[in-house]
XYZ file of C-alpha atoms in Angstrom:
707
model
C -3.285 47.839 54.563
C -1.950 47.435 51.064
C 1.478 49.070 51.116
C 1.487 49.414 47.357
C -1.535 51.745 47.489
C 0.165 54.077 49.944
C 3.407 54.443 47.975
C 4.104 58.004 46.818
C 6.167 59.113 43.836
C 7.552 62.496 42.776
C 7.393 64.144 39.370
C 10.947 62.918 38.752
C 9.826 59.347 39.479
C 6.903 59.737 37.069
C 9.240 60.966 34.322
C 11.442 57.887 34.792
C 8.397 55.620 34.955
C 7.004 56.942 31.656
C 10.358 57.506 29.946
C 9.710 61.221 29.396
C 11.217 64.490 30.593
C 10.211 66.416 33.712
C 8.794 69.130 31.452
C 6.411 66.608 29.889
C 5.115 65.588 33.312
C 4.545 69.267 34.148
C 2.560 69.687 30.917
C 0.415 66.663 31.781
C -0.382 68.151 35.176
C -1.486 71.458 33.636
C -3.313 70.239 30.543
C -5.141 67.126 31.757
C -7.775 67.680 34.434
C -7.955 63.936 35.119
C -4.247 63.758 36.039
C -4.035 62.288 39.581
C -4.302 64.791 42.396
C -1.302 65.161 44.737
C -1.459 62.768 47.668
C 1.290 64.386 49.710
C 4.396 66.535 49.573
C 4.245 70.311 49.218
C 2.850 72.799 46.701
C 6.250 73.133 45.044
C 7.162 69.448 45.312
C 3.986 67.329 45.327
C 3.908 63.542 45.502
C 1.379 61.176 43.923
C -0.042 57.748 44.591
C 1.919 55.316 42.455
C -1.092 53.138 41.566
C -3.133 56.143 40.441
C -0.244 57.352 38.300
C 0.263 53.923 36.746
C -3.444 53.632 35.926
C -3.466 57.092 34.315
C -0.349 56.367 32.240
C -1.608 52.933 31.202
C -4.968 54.323 30.031
C -3.109 56.655 27.645
C -0.548 54.163 26.426
C 2.249 56.049 28.199
C 3.308 53.233 30.514
C 6.194 51.298 28.959
C 6.999 47.786 30.039
C 8.823 47.870 33.354
C 12.515 47.157 33.240
C 14.164 45.465 36.248
C 15.546 48.886 37.228
C 12.010 50.334 37.181
C 10.770 47.439 39.299
C 13.518 48.099 41.822
C 12.595 51.799 41.996
C 8.974 50.892 42.607
C 9.899 48.301 45.238
C 11.900 50.922 47.102
C 9.040 53.405 46.884
C 6.495 50.947 48.244
C 8.570 50.060 51.293
C 8.499 52.268 54.396
C 11.844 53.870 55.125
C 13.060 53.311 51.589
C 16.187 55.439 52.083
C 17.378 53.208 54.920
C 16.428 50.170 52.882
C 18.533 51.365 49.934
C 21.553 51.577 52.244
C 20.935 48.087 53.653
C 20.635 46.620 50.164
C 24.161 47.686 49.147
C 25.884 44.628 50.685
C 23.275 42.401 49.008
C 24.193 44.004 45.693
C 27.861 43.190 46.230
C 27.113 39.629 47.267
C 24.905 39.096 44.207
C 27.486 40.561 41.834
C 30.097 38.099 43.109
C 28.006 35.003 42.441
C 28.827 32.959 39.375
C 26.451 33.050 36.432
C 24.419 29.918 37.243
C 23.721 30.953 40.823
C 22.760 34.480 39.811
C 20.284 33.247 37.211
C 18.582 30.977 39.767
C 18.233 33.522 42.551
C 15.208 35.543 41.342
C 13.154 32.324 41.497
C 13.934 31.508 45.132
C 11.139 31.523 47.677
C 10.934 34.391 50.139
C 12.298 32.432 53.098
C 15.233 31.033 51.125
C 16.056 34.460 49.675
C 16.012 36.087 53.123
C 18.211 33.345 54.617
C 20.741 33.759 51.840
C 20.748 37.547 52.221
C 21.410 37.304 55.975
C 24.295 34.869 55.578
C 25.887 36.244 52.410
C 26.065 39.859 53.548
C 27.581 39.367 56.989
C 31.115 39.872 55.664
C 30.171 42.465 53.031
C 28.545 44.786 55.576
C 31.809 45.309 57.457
C 33.336 46.934 54.385
C 30.472 49.410 53.808
C 30.200 52.505 56.036
C 26.913 53.004 57.852
C 25.928 49.337 58.023
C 26.579 47.754 61.412
C 24.774 44.475 60.904
C 22.477 43.518 58.040
C 18.870 42.894 59.123
C 16.305 41.565 56.673
C 12.722 41.204 57.836
C 10.022 39.308 55.979
C 8.609 42.476 54.395
C 11.930 43.054 52.605
C 11.586 40.007 50.352
C 10.035 42.031 47.512
C 12.802 44.677 47.332
C 15.442 41.937 47.705
C 14.009 40.026 44.767
C 13.800 43.203 42.661
C 17.427 44.023 43.454
C 18.682 40.548 42.540
C 16.728 40.608 39.282
C 18.162 44.039 38.410
C 21.737 42.895 39.115
C 21.281 39.731 37.048
C 19.630 41.316 34.014
C 21.022 44.863 33.889
C 24.287 44.546 35.791
C 25.461 45.680 39.233
C 26.298 49.192 37.998
C 22.682 49.811 36.942
C 21.406 48.518 40.291
C 23.875 50.739 42.132
C 22.584 53.767 40.224
C 19.004 53.021 41.301
C 19.983 52.690 44.967
C 22.043 55.870 44.660
C 18.973 57.801 43.445
C 17.153 56.946 46.657
C 20.165 57.650 48.872
C 20.683 61.036 47.217
C 17.107 62.085 47.948
C 17.621 61.406 51.657
C 20.877 63.356 52.036
C 20.885 67.093 52.530
C 24.557 67.620 51.805
C 25.551 70.754 49.906
C 28.827 71.880 48.419
C 29.811 68.380 47.300
C 29.758 67.603 43.586
C 30.677 64.602 41.492
C 33.902 65.041 39.555
C 33.166 64.585 35.809
C 34.978 61.543 34.340
C 37.154 63.557 31.881
C 38.339 65.809 34.699
C 38.933 62.831 36.994
C 41.074 61.256 34.273
C 43.091 64.463 33.856
C 43.676 64.798 37.609
C 44.779 61.177 37.703
C 47.277 61.658 34.878
C 48.930 64.477 36.806
C 49.958 61.906 39.420
C 52.003 59.929 36.894
C 55.748 60.436 37.301
C 58.226 61.242 34.556
C 58.835 57.531 33.916
C 55.124 56.941 33.265
C 54.562 55.019 36.501
C 51.412 55.534 38.545
C 51.426 55.485 42.368
C 50.141 52.296 43.948
C 48.445 53.976 46.921
C 45.935 56.848 46.619
C 43.879 58.653 49.271
C 40.800 60.838 48.708
C 39.765 62.541 51.973
C 36.508 63.883 50.442
C 35.737 60.948 48.183
C 32.009 61.457 47.535
C 30.827 58.434 45.555
C 34.388 57.465 44.627
C 34.826 58.853 41.100
C 38.415 60.030 41.651
C 39.448 56.776 43.327
C 37.841 54.809 40.499
C 39.902 56.803 37.991
C 43.025 56.075 40.047
C 42.196 52.358 40.037
C 41.825 52.410 36.255
C 45.253 54.049 36.028
C 46.901 51.332 38.133
C 46.445 52.157 41.826
C 46.079 49.031 43.969
C 45.420 50.612 47.384
C 42.409 52.934 47.534
C 41.407 54.839 50.654
C 38.597 57.345 50.965
C 36.524 59.215 53.512
C 33.346 61.257 53.157
C 31.237 63.136 55.668
C 27.984 61.729 54.223
C 27.362 58.084 55.089
C 25.298 57.528 51.940
C 28.126 58.745 49.708
C 30.820 56.810 51.550
C 28.711 53.642 51.272
C 28.257 54.169 47.536
C 31.978 54.735 47.087
C 32.788 51.478 48.897
C 30.405 49.523 46.673
C 31.342 51.168 43.378
C 35.045 50.665 44.002
C 34.580 47.011 44.868
C 32.652 46.520 41.662
C 35.139 48.336 39.411
C 38.383 47.340 41.162
C 37.785 43.984 42.890
C 41.506 43.195 43.171
C 42.414 46.462 44.910
C 42.766 46.943 48.660
C 39.867 49.275 49.472
C 39.125 51.137 52.681
C 36.321 53.724 52.774
C 35.191 55.432 55.980
C 32.415 57.861 56.895
C 33.145 61.027 58.828
C 34.555 64.547 58.666
C 38.159 64.259 57.476
C 39.177 67.609 58.964
C 37.563 67.136 62.386
C 37.858 63.355 62.665
C 40.466 61.934 60.313
C 39.797 58.220 59.809
C 43.321 57.728 58.455
C 45.241 59.714 61.042
C 48.921 58.793 60.882
C 48.637 57.319 57.370
C 51.426 58.179 54.939
C 50.565 57.645 51.309
C 52.162 58.244 47.921
C 49.359 60.250 46.342
C 46.201 62.215 47.151
C 43.329 63.119 44.835
C 40.647 65.432 46.169
C 37.691 67.553 45.092
C 36.971 69.167 48.482
C 33.529 70.519 49.465
C 32.769 73.872 47.909
C 31.851 76.941 49.965
C 31.726 75.284 53.407
C 32.449 77.852 56.143
C 31.745 75.642 59.170
C 34.776 73.418 58.672
C 36.087 73.457 62.250
C 38.245 76.581 62.358
C 37.763 77.129 66.103
C 38.152 73.466 67.058
C 41.315 72.934 64.991
C 43.229 76.135 65.737
C 46.249 74.242 67.137
C 46.161 71.255 64.796
C 49.578 69.872 63.857
C 48.591 69.667 60.188
C 48.843 73.440 59.760
C 52.548 73.419 58.898
C 52.101 76.374 56.535
C 49.890 78.487 58.794
C 46.477 78.292 60.467
C 43.849 78.552 57.700
C 41.515 81.548 58.154
C 37.845 80.716 58.672
C 37.035 81.838 55.146
C 39.774 79.669 53.591
C 38.606 76.055 54.097
C 40.326 74.997 50.868
C 43.724 75.809 52.390
C 42.823 73.488 55.254
C 42.220 70.699 52.714
C 45.528 71.532 51.012
C 47.449 71.116 54.267
C 45.448 68.046 55.259
C 46.468 66.432 51.961
C 50.127 67.389 52.370
C 50.141 65.977 55.917
C 49.238 62.546 54.521
C 51.968 62.508 51.860
C 55.367 60.881 52.132
C 58.306 63.113 51.129
C 58.125 63.495 47.359
C 54.487 62.347 47.307
C 52.063 64.258 45.108
C 48.522 65.610 45.549
C 46.115 67.033 42.970
C 43.188 69.116 44.254
C 40.322 70.851 42.439
C 40.052 74.382 43.828
C 37.883 77.498 43.432
C 39.854 80.225 41.597
C 39.505 82.666 44.500
C 41.887 80.550 46.597
C 44.715 81.700 44.327
C 44.166 85.381 45.095
C 42.145 86.007 48.289
C 43.945 88.343 50.664
C 43.250 86.207 53.732
C 45.231 83.278 52.353
C 48.291 85.060 50.978
C 50.622 84.100 53.871
C 49.857 80.395 53.506
C 50.206 80.628 49.715
C 53.558 82.337 50.152
C 54.803 79.588 52.457
C 53.599 76.853 50.101
C 55.492 78.516 47.239
C 58.592 79.288 49.307
C 58.945 75.701 50.568
C 58.370 74.168 47.135
C 55.136 72.436 48.161
C 53.099 74.030 45.362
C 54.325 72.682 42.025
C 51.649 73.810 39.548
C 48.401 75.731 39.182
C 46.181 75.029 36.170
C 43.179 77.190 35.272
C 40.288 75.311 33.647
C 37.486 76.654 31.428
C 34.064 77.412 32.812
C 31.873 74.335 32.755
C 34.679 71.870 33.445
C 33.023 70.920 36.757
C 30.342 72.145 39.132
C 29.829 75.017 39.833
C 29.690 75.432 36.067
C 29.790 79.238 36.010
C 33.288 79.327 37.529
C 36.584 78.455 35.884
C 38.104 76.171 38.528
C 41.795 75.556 39.210
C 43.871 72.428 39.666
C 46.602 72.636 42.292
C 49.438 70.133 42.074
C 51.334 69.816 45.355
C 54.296 67.769 46.547
C 55.486 67.044 50.050
C 58.955 68.663 50.155
C 61.857 66.268 50.559
C 64.146 67.644 53.316
C 67.179 66.191 51.538
C 66.396 67.833 48.183
C 66.921 71.400 47.042
C 63.618 73.313 46.779
C 62.533 74.016 43.204
C 62.968 77.532 41.890
C 59.815 77.737 39.767
C 56.100 76.972 39.782
C 54.391 75.782 36.618
C 51.382 77.910 35.684
C 49.082 76.725 32.882
C 46.185 78.714 31.464
C 43.909 76.096 29.912
C 40.911 78.430 30.091
C 41.894 79.799 26.687
C 40.115 76.773 25.176
C 36.865 77.977 26.746
C 33.846 77.731 24.488
C 30.255 76.640 24.691
C 31.236 73.009 24.123
C 34.197 71.847 26.151
C 36.893 70.121 24.139
C 38.414 67.790 26.723
C 40.925 66.460 24.225
C 42.283 70.000 23.765
C 42.261 70.667 27.518
C 44.158 67.440 28.214
C 46.682 68.242 25.513
C 47.210 71.797 26.812
C 47.772 70.682 30.395
C 49.777 67.498 29.855
C 51.971 68.900 27.077
C 53.165 71.449 29.647
C 53.219 69.291 32.781
C 55.119 66.285 31.414
C 58.079 68.252 29.949
C 58.198 70.406 33.102
C 58.432 67.341 35.371
C 61.062 65.758 33.115
C 63.304 68.863 32.920
C 62.308 71.839 35.042
C 65.451 73.801 34.251
C 65.151 73.305 30.491
C 61.388 73.863 30.289
C 60.634 76.774 27.929
C 56.834 76.793 28.132
C 54.387 78.007 25.513
C 53.718 81.718 24.993
C 50.336 82.699 26.403
C 49.593 79.170 27.655
C 52.196 77.809 30.068
C 55.338 78.925 31.791
C 57.670 78.089 34.659
C 57.371 81.225 36.799
C 60.276 81.945 39.186
C 59.315 81.801 42.851
C 60.702 85.303 43.343
C 58.134 86.650 40.862
C 55.288 85.102 42.873
C 56.398 86.204 46.345
C 55.109 89.752 46.116
C 52.615 91.433 48.421
C 49.551 89.742 46.844
C 51.034 86.271 46.136
C 48.467 85.974 43.342
C 48.748 82.523 41.763
C 46.151 83.032 39.014
C 47.845 81.615 35.867
C 46.433 84.172 33.405
C 47.917 87.094 35.340
C 51.409 85.694 34.863
C 51.220 83.700 31.616
C 49.376 86.260 29.505
C 51.673 89.020 30.755
C 54.946 87.224 30.172
C 58.137 89.057 31.004
C 59.543 90.891 27.976
C 63.041 89.858 29.013
C 62.034 86.198 28.633
C 61.203 86.643 24.941
C 63.929 85.793 22.409
C 63.401 87.716 19.139
C 65.460 85.456 16.861
C 63.783 82.293 18.196
C 60.302 83.799 17.817
C 61.035 84.878 14.244
C 62.236 81.378 13.333
C 59.209 79.765 14.980
C 56.881 82.160 13.156
C 58.436 81.214 9.825
C 58.000 77.493 10.569
C 54.380 77.959 11.642
C 53.618 79.944 8.490
C 54.941 77.030 6.459
C 52.669 74.609 8.323
C 49.718 76.932 7.772
C 50.360 77.169 4.012
C 50.636 73.376 3.730
C 47.427 72.830 5.721
C 45.573 75.447 3.696
C 46.667 73.799 0.431
C 45.416 70.397 1.626
C 42.096 71.936 2.630
C 41.713 73.670 -0.731
C 42.461 70.460 -2.630
C 39.856 68.543 -0.625
C 37.237 71.271 -1.046
C 36.918 70.824 -4.819
C 34.492 67.878 -4.501
C 30.976 69.042 -5.414
C 29.308 65.953 -6.954
C 26.690 65.122 -4.316
C 23.529 64.306 -6.306
C 20.158 64.567 -4.522
C 18.022 61.545 -3.816
C 14.491 61.321 -5.200
C 11.737 63.630 -4.034
C 11.944 62.115 -0.566
C 14.907 60.845 1.481
C 15.739 57.191 1.055
C 14.182 54.626 3.395
C 16.070 51.498 4.283
C 15.822 48.599 6.652
C 18.211 48.786 9.580
C 19.677 46.429 12.144
C 20.995 47.231 15.588
C 24.588 46.599 16.515
C 23.218 44.009 18.915
C 21.651 42.159 15.940
C 24.902 42.371 13.961
C 26.859 41.027 16.918
C 24.544 38.037 17.222
C 24.807 37.426 13.485
C 28.609 37.531 13.512
C 28.838 40.508 11.160
C 31.068 42.363 13.599
C 32.685 42.159 17.041
C 32.656 44.784 19.792
C 35.698 45.323 22.025
C 36.562 47.863 24.696
C 39.072 48.372 27.479
C 36.982 48.006 30.612
C 37.860 48.630 34.267
C 38.802 45.525 36.280
C 35.901 43.240 37.005
C 33.550 44.846 34.463
C 31.162 42.349 32.928
C 28.669 42.360 30.141
C 24.942 42.515 30.822
C 24.775 38.758 30.328
C 27.118 38.343 33.265
C 29.930 36.946 31.132
C 33.394 38.536 31.254
C 34.416 40.659 28.297
C 36.712 38.879 25.812
C 40.305 39.282 26.924
C 43.205 38.872 24.526
C 46.553 38.114 26.093
C 49.010 40.604 24.616
C 52.357 41.400 26.135
C 52.472 44.919 27.484
C 55.959 45.803 26.319
C 56.231 49.369 25.082
C 53.189 49.444 22.813
C 51.534 52.878 22.621
C 47.908 53.348 23.647
C 45.350 55.041 21.410
C 43.274 57.318 23.639
C 39.866 58.908 23.132
C 41.621 62.275 22.757
C 43.783 60.812 19.961
C 40.694 59.680 18.053
C 38.894 63.000 18.542
C 41.894 64.980 17.283
C 42.918 62.377 14.679
C 46.468 62.313 15.976
C 48.918 59.404 16.486
C 48.606 57.238 19.598
C 49.953 59.266 22.516
C 48.976 57.171 25.539
C 51.225 54.958 27.637
C 50.664 51.963 29.898
C 49.720 54.465 32.619
C 46.511 55.110 30.655
C 45.486 51.454 30.883
C 43.766 49.687 33.774
C 45.503 46.738 35.363
C 44.104 43.201 35.200
C 41.570 44.206 32.539
C 40.871 43.303 28.912
C 43.461 44.964 26.677
C 42.385 44.687 23.024
C 44.913 45.385 20.274
C 43.855 47.497 17.308
C 43.841 45.842 13.883
C 43.507 47.231 10.385
C 39.939 48.171 9.346
C 38.753 48.428 12.953
C 36.163 51.162 13.475
C 36.808 53.425 16.484
C 34.050 55.367 18.239
C 34.275 57.624 21.293
C 32.086 56.201 24.068
C 31.480 59.438 25.990
C 30.978 62.982 24.803
C 29.722 66.283 26.104
C 26.248 67.492 25.154
C 26.486 69.493 21.926
C 29.657 67.751 20.726
C 29.658 65.534 17.676
C 30.521 61.894 18.110
C 33.775 60.958 16.420
C 34.069 57.674 14.529
C 36.748 56.655 12.085
C 38.626 53.661 10.743
C 41.939 52.761 12.348
C 44.908 54.043 10.375
C 47.936 52.042 9.328
C 50.212 53.367 12.070
C 47.683 52.425 14.764
C 47.775 48.689 14.065
C 49.079 46.882 17.141
C 48.340 49.745 19.568
C 46.375 49.160 22.749
C 42.803 50.427 22.835
C 42.472 53.113 25.502
C 39.528 53.611 27.881
C 36.357 55.410 26.725
C 36.730 54.040 23.200
C 34.547 51.480 21.434
C 36.122 49.216 18.821
C 33.922 47.624 16.150
C 35.643 44.909 14.102
C 33.554 44.248 10.971
C 33.534 41.149 8.807
C 34.908 42.751 5.610
C 32.877 40.311 3.514
C 29.656 41.780 4.940
C 30.408 45.307 6.178
C 32.506 48.140 4.771
C 34.474 49.818 7.623
C 33.980 53.442 6.522
C 30.296 52.807 5.796
C 29.969 51.457 9.336
C 31.875 54.412 10.842
C 29.749 56.985 9.028
C 26.392 55.600 10.096
C 27.464 54.735 13.661
C 28.434 58.388 14.270
C 25.283 59.874 12.686
C 23.821 62.471 15.043
C 20.298 61.028 15.052
C 21.711 57.544 15.616
C 23.824 58.579 18.608
C 21.008 60.630 20.165
C 18.718 57.599 20.110
C 21.339 55.397 21.801
C 22.768 57.841 24.356
C 22.104 58.452 28.033
C 23.262 61.192 30.384
C 22.970 64.936 30.846
C 26.173 66.983 30.688
C 28.307 63.936 29.888
C 26.643 61.564 27.426
C 27.456 57.857 27.239
C 26.692 55.902 24.075
C 25.127 52.439 24.368
C 26.775 50.800 21.337
C 24.335 47.911 21.098
C 21.434 50.274 20.399
C 23.105 51.970 17.415
C 21.535 51.119 14.069
C 23.100 50.387 10.662
C 21.315 50.262 7.264
C 21.171 46.871 5.558
C 22.668 47.532 2.107
C 24.580 45.417 -0.429
C 28.343 45.521 0.029
C 28.919 47.387 -3.265
C 26.564 50.165 -2.170
C 28.141 50.213 1.282
C 31.511 50.840 -0.346
C 30.168 53.868 -2.239
C 28.884 55.344 1.014
C 32.114 54.370 2.741
C 34.195 56.240 0.175
C 32.063 59.350 0.759
C 32.444 59.134 4.542
C 36.203 58.682 4.177
C 36.455 61.854 2.066
C 34.399 63.782 4.631
C 36.759 62.593 7.345
C 39.763 63.801 5.357
C 38.079 67.187 4.813
C 37.302 67.572 8.526
C 40.847 66.588 9.476
C 42.381 69.090 7.044
C 40.107 71.860 8.335
C 41.094 71.180 11.922
C 44.778 71.119 11.012
C 44.475 74.464 9.212
C 42.510 75.961 12.105
C 45.132 74.852 14.629
C 47.970 76.153 12.460
C 46.265 79.547 12.158
C 45.681 79.674 15.910
C 49.319 78.794 16.656
C 50.812 81.365 14.301
C 48.504 84.204 15.383
C 49.127 83.537 19.081
C 52.905 83.489 18.615
C 52.950 86.601 16.429
C 50.686 88.483 18.828
C 52.973 87.612 21.733
C 56.029 88.706 19.778
C 54.531 91.997 18.594
C 53.051 93.033 21.943
C 56.201 91.966 23.783
C 58.503 93.958 21.509
C 60.322 90.888 20.170
C 58.953 91.138 16.613
C 58.395 94.107 14.314
C 55.559 94.601 11.815
C 56.225 94.552 8.069
C 57.861 97.710 6.766
C 60.007 98.357 9.831
C 63.737 97.998 9.973
C 65.605 96.081 12.615
C 66.415 99.240 14.560
């Protein structure tokens, strides 16, 4: 029998095959009577014969040329037991990624027997490092999928091939309550592990690692020992592969299994823990683990699995070690957990609670919390306060991760550096005395303490002086905005918008008109298989320009803790064009030209640096067109978090003199936007402070005396 004819695909597969949305596929099914009939599945989730679908799409010109990733998807679909096959192909992916360029280019042309022999020998060692794979077995009927995988790795990169295998593994797992941590949130959690000196812990454990996103963020920050465990074999296997691709120099150990019931790292003491534990899981082993030694702060009630993960994390920490966990907000207030919360606060194990806006992570309708914990040092005096930060005030329809990072880190870093001298920010952050938290409810929700600050803590004279200073900043910002708003000479084009020839960034790179640099994780390669260009700067004390700095147009605020180790570290030069690589759906892409004070700074992660040949390209002209909404939409991929493919961006081909006229216009628009944001922030700061002072009795309205 022809296996190809019996392969079945879902509506999601058809949408990927045709390069359209799921809604378009649904419309085809309803509107076209000749659309292929379901060949399997259910009424709500039908499946279709892949050959019939291809023939239908091809007849209507809807079948684009297959990419290597598409070929790999099809090869998996046409092979019986494709989910198991996807798992077995992971060690082959690693082995292929580690070949040098010449070998990798030659592999797709090998005969079936030679390819199978290589796969059996090359993956023997790799399989030991990937959970769920005892011994690699490759039968003759696996030659097609093997060849498709190798071709995908060679032409599109190992990350793209991993994503395709992950799609198939995800379909075969029925796990619920486990969600991927969004990259901006993973970065924020990682930064909370950095100590007051800016150093990042070398060893990090994630006992519910999923596909390894938190450990990958830790590796980018400088961790060299990465350990993870996940209850789903498919996720643990993905994590092992992804970490070996992104951090090849790190010591990596990933295991499959239930961390609470069967801890793969029992007895391990580590410096740091990052964890996004499963959400809403009631069957976590309450009866089996009633007398477990990890419950130093009390036996977690059956309905409080998160407090089991908290104590599991603390049990793995060395004295003074730190853990950051993503928690549902109810954990901070549920009655059943108040005794454990009280003991965590009393012993000094809970150091901070941060409330995040809705939409920061799944489940999106809930404003989650970050808990920062430390294993108490028996020789040290317990702290007298807990830092509470209400970052949910920045909640809006489009998350501003730069603002969230700034809110959280501008409170956490000064608090860690000087807990006794930390004054906090009215309505946003405060060091709450332990005695104020140890009441009957032990409610740790930040808003209930921060937004109702103690009147005795307010200092009238200080608030009045701060209000005067903020008013001065507001007046200055408003004047700048008014001055920049006088420009009105924007003549219309002819009857129709201008048409111009364009070139992709990829074309401009080949022609030498510009260079593209980025700070990539260790081991990251270009699609051609060649390493990214790597300057050799000395680290020293150079600041790092972060994506948040570019979005907010502020001076470089990052440190060496924001940079990956053993990775390309480009230095910013004058006239470089900076573009944010990732953004949230609905947000505008930010692009601008490097400013004078940024020359010599390191380029932080998630930023793209375009270095134009000034004889051929005007920097501000380039920045304006690269960030155009229609341009970014055509070159972006992703759902909630969008990643820009810089090589697909397009730039008009105009004479340099005309470029400079456009560039001057884009520069003025940037100055206008910056002034508006500065005025908006100044107004927000002064109104928040005055509201706190008036409602707290520290300030009086106009017309009142001092008595």
